[in-house]
Each structure stands twice: as C-alpha cells, then as structure tokens.
C-alpha cells in the first residue's frame, strides 16, 4: 500500500491489520522507526487534532517533520499542489500528510509520485485516518462489528467523517443508520434515516458530527438543533446499557451535544483523540516500512 486516500480502497482485512498494529504500538509490543525519513505535513485547512496528532505520531517514529502551510509556501505564488508534491519528492520527502478543501483530486496528484500521501481530510470527501481511529476506538469496546448498531448523526451531507465511516462500517458488517435534517441528508449513503429519539434507544455507538458551518451555502439556524437532532441530557439517559458516544471534534458544545455530556462516562471523545496517535503511527508504519525498514543511510530513505 503506497497511499491512504479513501476507506473505499481498504478491505476489511486491511482495516483489521491497522487495528492489530495500532494495538501493538499502544501496548508497547511493537517498535519501529524511520529515523532518516522526512514527512511533510501540508495543512491548507485549519486543524488542531489531525495536524498535531500526526506531528506526534511522526516524531514518535523518529521521522523529521516539515510543516507546509498555505500562507507561507509557494502555493501563495500560484504553484500547484501537484508541483508542490513533486518538489517535496525531489528533495527527499517520503510522506505527505495532506489536508485541503477539494474532494476528488487526490488520485490525480498521486500519479508518478514517489512518496506516500495520506489524506488528512479532502473537503467534504473523506477523512480516512479519523475513520480508522473511530473504528479502533469502537473495536476496543465491542467484540465484533458484525451486527453492531451504529448511528451517524448530524451534518451528514458536509461530513467527510460520515462518508469514510459509512463506507468502512458497512464493510465490517455494522448496521449503519443516520440522523440528519432534510437539508443535510446525503442520499448517496443510503436511506436509513431515523430520528434522534430512535437512535438513542437502538444504538450501540452514537457517532455525532460537527455542524460544518464553513461548508454551508446558506447560513443555518441552530436554535432548535440540539432539541431536535442533538444529544441532550434527557436523551443520553435513554441510551442503551454499554453504548458509547463518539464525536470527531471540534465539538460545538450545546449544539450537537449538551456540554456536560462531552466528558460523561459514555463519551469516548478524548479516547478517540488519544487513539489517533497510535492509529496514525500504525498507518505511517504500514506505508513506509517497506522502503525505510533498517535503513540508516540518507540516500536510501
Ligand atoms: N477531527 C478533526 O479532523 O479535527 P481537526 O479539524 O482539529 O483536525
């Protein structure tokens, strides 16, 4: 595997292999490093979790990290993203972690490119590393995905997290439902829409989504959002025994979820972030290990 662009490209076995590697890293059973490798983190959209989690994952793997952002790179002079990647390849970068706002352009960027690209979010397209850390967090709680009832709730239409998770969860055998206002439904993900009241009573996993204001063509009204589509304290009290709450964050407290529930016993929101580091280490290791294992010389890695 050279790149990680979409969850659609991974089989159930690939996903399980990432979990297995992440688990070994988490419990100190696997140590691998690529001390002569360089990674470029190219974040052209804002990020707190993904960018810093990748930075820590890379540093823990001994990788040197270059930060490329939209404001002070030659992208501001009109250089294309493709030429930016070819430049990084030319100077010896082996991994590019890329967040940018256009969906559907990544496979063109990877043509004839001798470095690995990880999609760290492409507009409303996909967010595969968020998905893998979400699924890893679920796998720590439940024995199997087969028949697991997962509801993805919120701004489904504009959410790359929803898309990646819907693809992968179905592949793993979970029963996936959605909750969304009509304007934020995405028919491409199926028609299994239910109400939030139904969701809290049936779900093993309730995956809340951030309202993606920055991607809305029309400004939305949020006053009634929590009471109609969000997780209120009253609804949380009706959730199934053993069920968990996920949210990719950042969280709009009081919009998608009552503020007190962000850190309630059922919430795995900060556990997701914690798992993000080991899952990203596992992904980087998988992509780089064939070319960087046991390498000490600059030219080889
Ligand atoms: N979940 C997530 O992608 O968060 P950031 O936008 O902070 O990276």
Coordinates of C-alpha atoms and ligand atoms in Angstrom, one line a residue:
X1 CA 0.0 0.0 0.0
X2 CA 1.6 3.3 -1.0
X3 CA -1.1 5.8 -0.2
X4 CA -4.2 6.2 2.1
X5 CA -6.7 8.2 0.3
X6 CA -10.1 6.6 0.8
X7 CA -11.7 4.0 3.1
X8 CA -13.2 2.6 -0.1
X9 CA -9.8 1.3 -1.1
X10 CA -9.4 -0.8 2.1
X11 CA -10.7 -4.3 2.6
X12 CA -12.0 -5.5 6.0
X13 CA -8.7 -7.3 6.4
X14 CA -6.7 -4.2 5.7
X15 CA -8.7 -2.4 8.4
X16 CA -8.1 -5.2 10.9
X17 CA -4.4 -5.1 10.1
X18 CA -4.3 -1.5 11.1
X19 CA -6.1 -2.2 14.4
X20 CA -3.7 -5.0 15.1
X21 CA -0.6 -2.8 14.5
X22 CA -2.1 0.1 16.5
X23 CA -2.9 -2.2 19.4
X24 CA 0.7 -3.5 19.5
X25 CA 2.1 0.1 19.4
X26 CA -0.3 1.2 22.1
X27 CA 0.8 -1.6 24.4
X28 CA 4.5 -1.4 23.6
X29 CA 4.6 -4.7 21.7
X30 CA 5.9 -3.2 18.5
X31 CA 8.7 -0.7 18.0
X32 CA 9.6 0.6 14.6
X33 CA 11.2 3.8 13.5
X34 CA 12.4 5.6 10.3
X35 CA 15.0 8.0 11.6
X36 CA 16.2 9.1 8.2
X37 CA 12.8 9.8 6.7
X38 CA 11.2 13.2 6.2
X39 CA 7.5 13.8 6.3
X40 CA 5.7 17.0 5.1
X41 CA 2.5 18.0 6.9
X42 CA 0.6 20.1 4.4
X43 CA -2.5 21.6 6.1
X44 CA -4.3 24.0 3.8
X45 CA -7.4 23.9 6.0
X46 CA -7.4 24.6 9.8
X47 CA -6.7 21.6 12.1
X48 CA -5.9 21.1 15.8
X49 CA -6.3 17.3 16.3
X50 CA -5.2 15.8 13.0
X51 CA -2.2 18.1 12.4
X52 CA -0.8 17.8 15.9
X53 CA -1.6 14.1 16.3
X54 CA 0.3 13.4 13.0
X55 CA 3.2 15.5 14.3
X56 CA 3.4 13.5 17.5
X57 CA 3.0 10.2 15.6
X58 CA 5.8 11.1 13.2
X59 CA 8.1 12.3 16.0
X60 CA 7.5 9.1 17.9
X61 CA 8.5 7.2 14.8
X62 CA 11.7 9.2 14.7
X63 CA 10.6 11.0 11.5
X64 CA 11.7 14.6 10.7
X65 CA 8.7 16.8 10.0
X66 CA 8.4 19.7 7.7
X67 CA 5.4 22.0 8.0
X68 CA 4.0 23.3 4.8
X69 CA 1.1 25.7 5.1
X70 CA -1.0 27.8 2.7
X71 CA 0.2 31.1 4.0
X72 CA 4.0 31.0 3.6
X73 CA 4.6 28.4 0.9
X74 CA 4.9 29.0 -2.9
X75 CA 1.3 27.9 -3.1
X76 CA 0.6 31.6 -2.5
X77 CA 2.6 32.4 -5.7
X78 CA 0.3 30.1 -7.7
X79 CA 2.4 26.9 -7.6
X80 CA 0.1 23.9 -8.0
X81 CA -0.4 21.3 -5.3
X82 CA 1.0 18.7 -7.7
X83 CA 4.2 20.8 -8.3
X84 CA 4.5 21.3 -4.5
X85 CA 4.3 17.5 -4.0
X86 CA 6.8 16.9 -6.9
X87 CA 9.1 19.4 -5.2
X88 CA 8.9 17.7 -1.9
X89 CA 9.5 14.3 -3.6
X90 CA 12.6 15.8 -5.3
X91 CA 14.2 17.0 -2.1
X92 CA 13.7 13.6 -0.3
X93 CA 10.3 13.7 1.4
X94 CA 8.8 10.2 1.7
X95 CA 5.4 11.0 3.2
X96 CA 3.0 13.9 2.7
X97 CA 0.0 14.3 5.0
X98 CA -2.4 16.4 3.1
X99 CA -5.5 18.4 4.2
X100 CA -7.1 20.5 1.6
X101 CA -10.6 21.6 0.6
X102 CA -11.2 19.9 -2.8
X103 CA -12.7 16.4 -2.9
X104 CA -11.8 14.0 -5.7
X105 CA -8.4 15.4 -6.7
X106 CA -6.1 13.0 -4.8
X107 CA -5.8 10.2 -7.2
X108 CA -4.6 12.6 -9.9
X109 CA -2.0 14.0 -7.5
X110 CA -0.5 10.6 -6.8
X111 CA 0.3 9.7 -10.4
X112 CA 4.0 9.1 -11.0
X113 CA 4.8 10.3 -7.4
X114 CA 7.5 8.5 -5.4
X115 CA 6.2 9.5 -2.0
X116 CA 3.2 8.3 0.1
X117 CA 0.2 10.6 0.6
X118 CA -2.2 10.3 3.5
X119 CA -5.5 12.1 3.1
X120 CA -6.0 14.1 6.3
X121 CA -9.3 15.4 5.0
X122 CA -10.3 16.5 1.5
X123 CA -13.2 19.0 1.7
X124 CA -16.4 17.0 2.0
X125 CA -14.8 13.9 0.6
X126 CA -13.2 11.7 3.1
X127 CA -11.2 11.6 6.3
X128 CA -9.8 8.0 6.5
X129 CA -7.4 8.4 9.4
X130 CA -10.3 9.9 11.5
X131 CA -12.3 6.9 10.5
X132 CA -9.7 4.4 11.4
X133 CA -9.2 5.9 14.9
X134 CA -13.0 6.0 15.3
X135 CA -13.2 2.3 14.3
X136 CA -10.2 1.4 16.5
X137 CA -12.0 3.1 19.5
X138 CA -15.1 1.1 18.8
X139 CA -13.1 -2.1 18.5
X140 CA -11.8 -1.6 22.0
X141 CA -15.3 -1.7 23.3
X142 CA -17.1 -4.3 21.3
X143 CA -16.1 -7.8 20.3
X144 CA -17.2 -7.5 16.7
X145 CA -18.6 -5.0 14.2
X146 CA -20.9 -7.7 12.8
X147 CA -24.5 -6.5 13.6
X148 CA -23.3 -3.6 15.7
X149 CA -25.8 -0.8 15.6
X150 CA -24.1 2.5 14.8
X151 CA -25.9 5.8 14.2
X152 CA -24.1 8.7 12.5
X153 CA -25.9 11.9 13.5
X154 CA -25.8 15.5 12.3
X155 CA -24.5 17.3 9.2
X156 CA -24.1 14.1 7.1
X157 CA -24.0 15.9 3.8
X158 CA -21.0 18.0 4.5
X159 CA -19.1 15.5 6.6
X160 CA -16.1 13.6 5.3
X161 CA -16.1 11.7 8.6
X162 CA -19.6 10.4 7.9
X163 CA -18.6 9.3 4.4
X164 CA -15.5 7.4 5.5
X165 CA -17.2 5.8 8.4
X166 CA -20.3 4.8 6.5
X167 CA -18.2 3.0 3.8
X168 CA -16.0 1.2 6.4
X169 CA -18.7 0.3 9.0
X170 CA -20.8 -1.3 6.3
X171 CA -17.8 -3.2 5.0
X172 CA -17.2 -4.5 8.5
X173 CA -20.8 -5.7 8.9
X174 CA -22.2 -3.0 11.1
X175 CA -25.8 -1.8 10.8
X176 CA -25.5 1.9 10.0
X177 CA -28.3 4.4 10.4
X178 CA -28.3 8.2 10.1
X179 CA -29.9 11.2 11.8
X180 CA -30.0 14.5 9.9
X181 CA -32.2 17.4 9.0
X182 CA -33.5 17.1 5.4
X183 CA -31.1 19.7 4.1
X184 CA -28.1 17.7 5.4
X185 CA -29.1 14.2 4.3
X186 CA -26.9 12.5 1.7
X187 CA -28.8 10.0 -0.4
X188 CA -25.6 8.6 -1.7
X189 CA -25.1 7.0 1.7
X190 CA -28.5 5.2 1.6
X191 CA -31.9 5.9 3.1
X192 CA -31.6 4.5 6.6
X193 CA -32.6 7.8 8.3
X194 CA -34.2 7.7 11.8
X195 CA -35.0 10.2 14.5
X196 CA -32.6 11.1 17.3
X197 CA -35.1 9.6 19.8
X198 CA -35.0 6.3 17.9
X199 CA -31.2 6.5 17.6
X200 CA -30.5 6.8 21.4
X201 CA -32.7 3.7 22.1
X202 CA -31.3 1.5 19.4
X203 CA -27.6 2.4 19.0
X204 CA -24.5 0.7 20.4
X205 CA -22.5 3.5 19.1
X206 CA -23.8 7.1 18.6
X207 CA -21.4 9.0 16.4
X208 CA -22.2 12.7 16.5
X209 CA -20.9 15.0 13.7
X210 CA -19.9 18.6 13.9
X211 CA -22.2 21.1 12.2
X212 CA -19.9 22.2 9.3
X213 CA -20.9 25.9 9.1
X214 CA -18.0 26.8 6.9
X215 CA -19.3 24.4 4.2
X216 CA -22.9 25.7 4.1
X217 CA -24.1 27.6 1.1
X218 CA -26.9 29.2 3.2
X219 CA -26.3 30.2 6.9
X220 CA -28.3 27.7 9.1
X221 CA -30.4 28.4 12.2
X222 CA -29.2 26.4 15.2
X223 CA -31.6 27.4 18.0
X224 CA -33.6 24.2 17.7
X225 CA -30.8 21.9 16.5
X226 CA -29.9 20.4 19.9
X227 CA -33.5 19.7 20.9
X228 CA -34.4 18.1 17.6
X229 CA -31.2 16.5 16.3
X230 CA -28.7 16.7 19.1
X231 CA -27.8 14.6 22.2
X232 CA -29.5 16.2 25.2
X233 CA -29.0 15.1 28.8
X234 CA -32.6 13.6 28.7
X235 CA -31.7 11.5 25.6
X236 CA -28.4 10.3 27.0
X237 CA -30.3 8.9 29.9
X238 CA -32.3 6.7 27.5
X239 CA -29.2 5.3 25.8
X240 CA -28.6 1.5 25.8
X241 CA -26.5 0.0 28.6
X242 CA -22.9 -0.2 27.4
X243 CA -23.4 2.1 24.5
X244 CA -20.9 4.8 23.7
X245 CA -20.7 8.3 22.3
X246 CA -18.2 9.4 19.6
X247 CA -17.6 12.8 18.0
X248 CA -14.6 13.6 15.8
X249 CA -14.4 17.1 17.3
X250 CA -14.1 20.0 17.4
X251 CA -17.4 19.9 19.3
X252 CA -19.9 22.7 19.2
X253 CA -20.9 22.3 22.8
X254 CA -24.6 23.0 23.3
X255 CA -25.3 22.4 19.5
X256 CA -24.6 18.8 18.7
X257 CA -24.4 17.7 22.4
X258 CA -25.2 19.1 25.8
X259 CA -21.9 20.4 27.1
X260 CA -21.9 18.2 30.2
X261 CA -22.0 15.0 28.1
X262 CA -18.7 15.8 26.3
X263 CA -16.9 14.3 29.3
X264 CA -19.6 11.9 30.6
X265 CA -18.8 8.2 31.3
X266 CA -20.3 7.2 28.0
X267 CA -18.2 9.6 25.9
X268 CA -15.1 8.3 24.2
X269 CA -14.3 11.7 22.6
X270 CA -11.0 12.2 24.2
X271 CA -10.2 8.5 23.9
X272 CA -10.6 8.9 20.2
X273 CA -8.0 11.7 20.2
X274 CA -5.6 9.5 22.3
X275 CA -6.1 6.6 19.9
X276 CA -5.4 8.9 17.0
X277 CA -1.7 9.0 17.7
X278 CA -1.2 5.2 17.7
X279 CA -3.5 4.6 14.8
X280 CA -1.6 7.2 12.8
X281 CA 1.7 5.6 13.8
X282 CA 0.3 2.3 12.5
X283 CA -0.7 3.9 9.2
X284 CA 2.6 5.7 8.7
X285 CA 4.5 2.5 9.5
X286 CA 2.4 0.5 7.1
X287 CA 3.0 2.9 4.2
X288 CA 6.7 3.5 4.9
X289 CA 8.0 0.3 6.3
X290 CA 8.8 -1.4 3.0
X291 CA 11.2 1.3 1.9
X292 CA 12.5 2.5 5.3
X293 CA 13.0 -0.6 7.4
X294 CA 16.5 -0.9 8.7
X295 CA 17.7 2.0 6.7
X296 CA 20.5 4.2 8.1
X297 CA 21.8 5.9 5.0
X298 CA 20.4 9.2 3.9
X299 CA 20.1 8.3 0.2
X300 CA 18.1 5.2 0.9
X301 CA 15.2 6.8 2.8
Ligands
LIG1 N1 -11.3 15.7 13.9 C1 -10.6 16.5 13.2 O1 -10.2 16.3 12.0 O2 -10.2 17.6 13.9 P1 -9.2 18.8 13.4 O3 -10.0 19.5 12.3 O4 -8.9 19.6 14.6 O5 -8.0 18.2 12.8

